[in-house]
Each structure stands twice: as C-alpha cells, then as structure tokens.
Amino acid sequence: MQFALLCYHSQAQTSCMSDEEEEAMMARVRAAEDKIRTKARIGPSLRLKPTTAAHFVKAGDDPLVVDGPYAETKEQLLGFWIIECDTLDEAIEAGKHLAREREVGGIEVRPLLAFNP
C-alpha cells in the first residue's frame, strides 16, 4: 500500500531559520527517513515552495485563479513523502518518526489511490 506523509509546519517559523538551524533540521529529517527505510520503501520526498508562490484555482464553470495562499492557517503543508508499506500501522509508525523531529505542526498519514501508477 502507498501512503502520503504530509508535513504541516509553521511557514513563518521555517522561513526565518538560519542556515545552521535549517541544516540541523534536515539532518534530523534524514535520520528519521533512515528509520523509516527499515520497514517501508520511501519514494519521492518533496518540499513545497512557500505559499506566497502558490496559485489556487477555484472550482466552477469559469475557474477563478487566486494568487498566494488560499487557507489562512497557522500551519501550512510544506512538503510530503510517498512511502510504500504493508499496513496503515506501519505508515503511522513512519509518520511518528518524522513527527518526533518537530516542535510544532505534525505529519498527516493518508492512504493513496494510484490512478496513473
């Protein structure tokens, strides 16, 4: 089964990190990824550009394009991993490895349906 591990964090906090803080955070993330690899296969790990670079296309007959972040929230979706493991419990355990490396935000574990594998 494939799962998305969605990383939610405060974009305001991550955008003001020093280079050293960023490197330390990424080292912790890489260590968590190594733990996940013991039980699951990790596919792409992607980081999203800031929400200020986003565009939102509203649903409807004449879709409206809105610049910048759509949702006003304290935490934003900043990136994600695609993993493959046997059970939801294993995917949740993988999410726990990543969540332990954060002070705010969290990891959403969501099963994937593949339309174009």
CSV table of C-alpha atoms in Angstrom, one decimal:
chain,number,residue,atom,x,y,z
A,1,MET,CA,0.0,0.0,0.0
A,2,GLN,CA,1.2,3.5,-0.7
A,3,PHE,CA,0.8,6.4,1.7
A,4,ALA,CA,1.5,10.1,1.7
A,5,LEU,CA,3.1,11.5,4.8
A,6,LEU,CA,2.2,15.2,4.6
A,7,CYS,CA,4.3,17.6,6.6
A,8,TYR,CA,2.5,20.5,8.3
A,9,HIS,CA,4.5,23.2,10.0
A,10,SER,CA,4.5,27.0,10.5
A,11,GLN,CA,5.9,28.6,7.4
A,12,ALA,CA,6.6,31.7,9.4
A,13,GLN,CA,8.9,29.7,11.7
A,14,THR,CA,10.7,27.8,9.0
A,15,SER,CA,11.2,30.9,6.8
A,16,CYS,CA,13.2,32.7,9.5
A,17,MET,CA,15.6,29.8,10.3
A,18,SER,CA,19.3,30.4,10.0
A,19,ASP,CA,21.3,28.2,7.6
A,20,GLU,CA,22.6,26.3,10.6
A,21,GLU,CA,19.1,25.7,12.0
A,22,GLU,CA,17.9,24.6,8.6
A,23,GLU,CA,20.8,22.1,8.2
A,24,ALA,CA,20.2,20.7,11.7
A,25,MET,CA,16.5,20.2,11.0
A,26,MET,CA,17.3,18.5,7.7
A,27,ALA,CA,19.8,16.2,9.4
A,28,ARG,CA,17.1,15.2,11.9
A,29,VAL,CA,14.7,14.6,9.0
A,30,ARG,CA,17.3,12.4,7.2
A,31,ALA,CA,17.8,10.4,10.4
A,32,ALA,CA,14.0,9.8,10.6
A,33,GLU,CA,13.9,8.8,6.9
A,34,ASP,CA,16.7,6.2,7.7
A,35,LYS,CA,14.5,4.7,10.4
A,36,ILE,CA,11.5,4.5,8.1
A,37,ARG,CA,13.6,2.7,5.5
A,38,THR,CA,14.0,-0.2,7.9
A,39,LYS,CA,10.3,-1.2,7.4
A,40,ALA,CA,9.0,0.8,4.4
A,41,ARG,CA,10.1,1.8,0.9
A,42,ILE,CA,10.4,5.6,0.6
A,43,GLY,CA,9.6,7.2,-2.8
A,44,PRO,CA,9.8,10.9,-3.5
A,45,SER,CA,10.4,13.3,-0.7
A,46,LEU,CA,9.3,16.8,-1.9
A,47,ARG,CA,9.4,20.2,-0.3
A,48,LEU,CA,6.9,22.8,-1.5
A,49,LYS,CA,7.8,26.4,-2.2
A,50,PRO,CA,6.3,29.0,0.2
A,51,THR,CA,2.6,29.5,0.0
A,52,THR,CA,3.3,33.0,-1.4
A,53,ALA,CA,4.4,31.3,-4.6
A,54,ALA,CA,1.1,29.3,-4.8
A,55,HIS,CA,-1.9,29.9,-7.0
A,56,PHE,CA,-5.3,28.4,-6.3
A,57,VAL,CA,-7.8,27.6,-9.0
A,58,LYS,CA,-11.3,27.7,-7.6
A,59,ALA,CA,-13.8,25.1,-8.8
A,60,GLY,CA,-16.6,26.1,-11.0
A,61,ASP,CA,-17.7,26.6,-14.6
A,62,ASP,CA,-15.4,29.6,-15.0
A,63,PRO,CA,-12.5,28.8,-12.7
A,64,LEU,CA,-11.0,31.7,-10.8
A,65,VAL,CA,-7.3,31.8,-10.2
A,66,VAL,CA,-6.3,33.3,-6.8
A,67,ASP,CA,-2.6,34.3,-6.1
A,68,GLY,CA,-0.9,33.4,-2.8
A,69,PRO,CA,-2.1,31.1,-0.1
A,70,TYR,CA,-5.8,30.2,-0.1
A,71,ALA,CA,-6.2,29.0,3.5
A,72,GLU,CA,-5.4,31.3,6.4
A,73,THR,CA,-4.0,28.8,8.9
A,74,LYS,CA,-1.2,28.7,11.5
A,75,GLU,CA,0.4,25.7,9.8
A,76,GLN,CA,0.8,25.0,6.1
A,77,LEU,CA,1.5,22.0,4.0
A,78,LEU,CA,5.3,22.4,3.4
A,79,GLY,CA,6.2,19.0,1.9
A,80,PHE,CA,5.5,15.3,1.7
A,81,TRP,CA,6.9,11.8,1.4
A,82,ILE,CA,5.5,8.9,-0.6
A,83,ILE,CA,6.1,5.6,1.2
A,84,GLU,CA,5.1,2.0,0.5
A,85,CYS,CA,4.5,-0.4,3.3
A,86,ASP,CA,2.2,-3.3,4.2
A,87,THR,CA,-0.2,-1.7,6.7
A,88,LEU,CA,-1.6,1.5,7.9
A,89,ASP,CA,0.0,0.9,11.3
A,90,GLU,CA,3.4,0.8,9.6
A,91,ALA,CA,2.7,4.1,7.8
A,92,ILE,CA,1.6,5.7,11.1
A,93,GLU,CA,4.8,4.5,12.7
A,94,ALA,CA,6.8,6.1,9.8
A,95,GLY,CA,4.8,9.3,10.5
A,96,LYS,CA,5.8,9.1,14.2
A,97,HIS,CA,9.5,9.0,13.2
A,98,LEU,CA,9.1,12.3,11.3
A,99,ALA,CA,6.8,13.9,13.9
A,100,ARG,CA,9.3,13.3,16.7
A,101,GLU,CA,11.7,15.7,14.9
A,102,ARG,CA,9.2,18.7,15.1
A,103,GLU,CA,8.3,21.2,17.8
A,104,VAL,CA,5.1,22.3,16.0
A,105,GLY,CA,2.9,21.1,13.3
A,106,GLY,CA,2.8,17.4,12.5
A,107,ILE,CA,2.6,14.7,9.9
A,108,GLU,CA,-0.7,13.6,8.3
A,109,VAL,CA,-0.7,10.0,7.1
A,110,ARG,CA,-3.0,9.5,4.2
A,111,PRO,CA,-3.5,6.4,2.0
A,112,LEU,CA,-3.1,6.9,-1.7
A,113,LEU,CA,-5.1,5.7,-4.6
A,114,ALA,CA,-3.0,5.3,-7.7
A,115,PHE,CA,-4.7,6.4,-10.9
A,116,ASN,CA,-1.6,6.5,-13.1
A,117,PRO,CA,1.0,4.3,-11.3
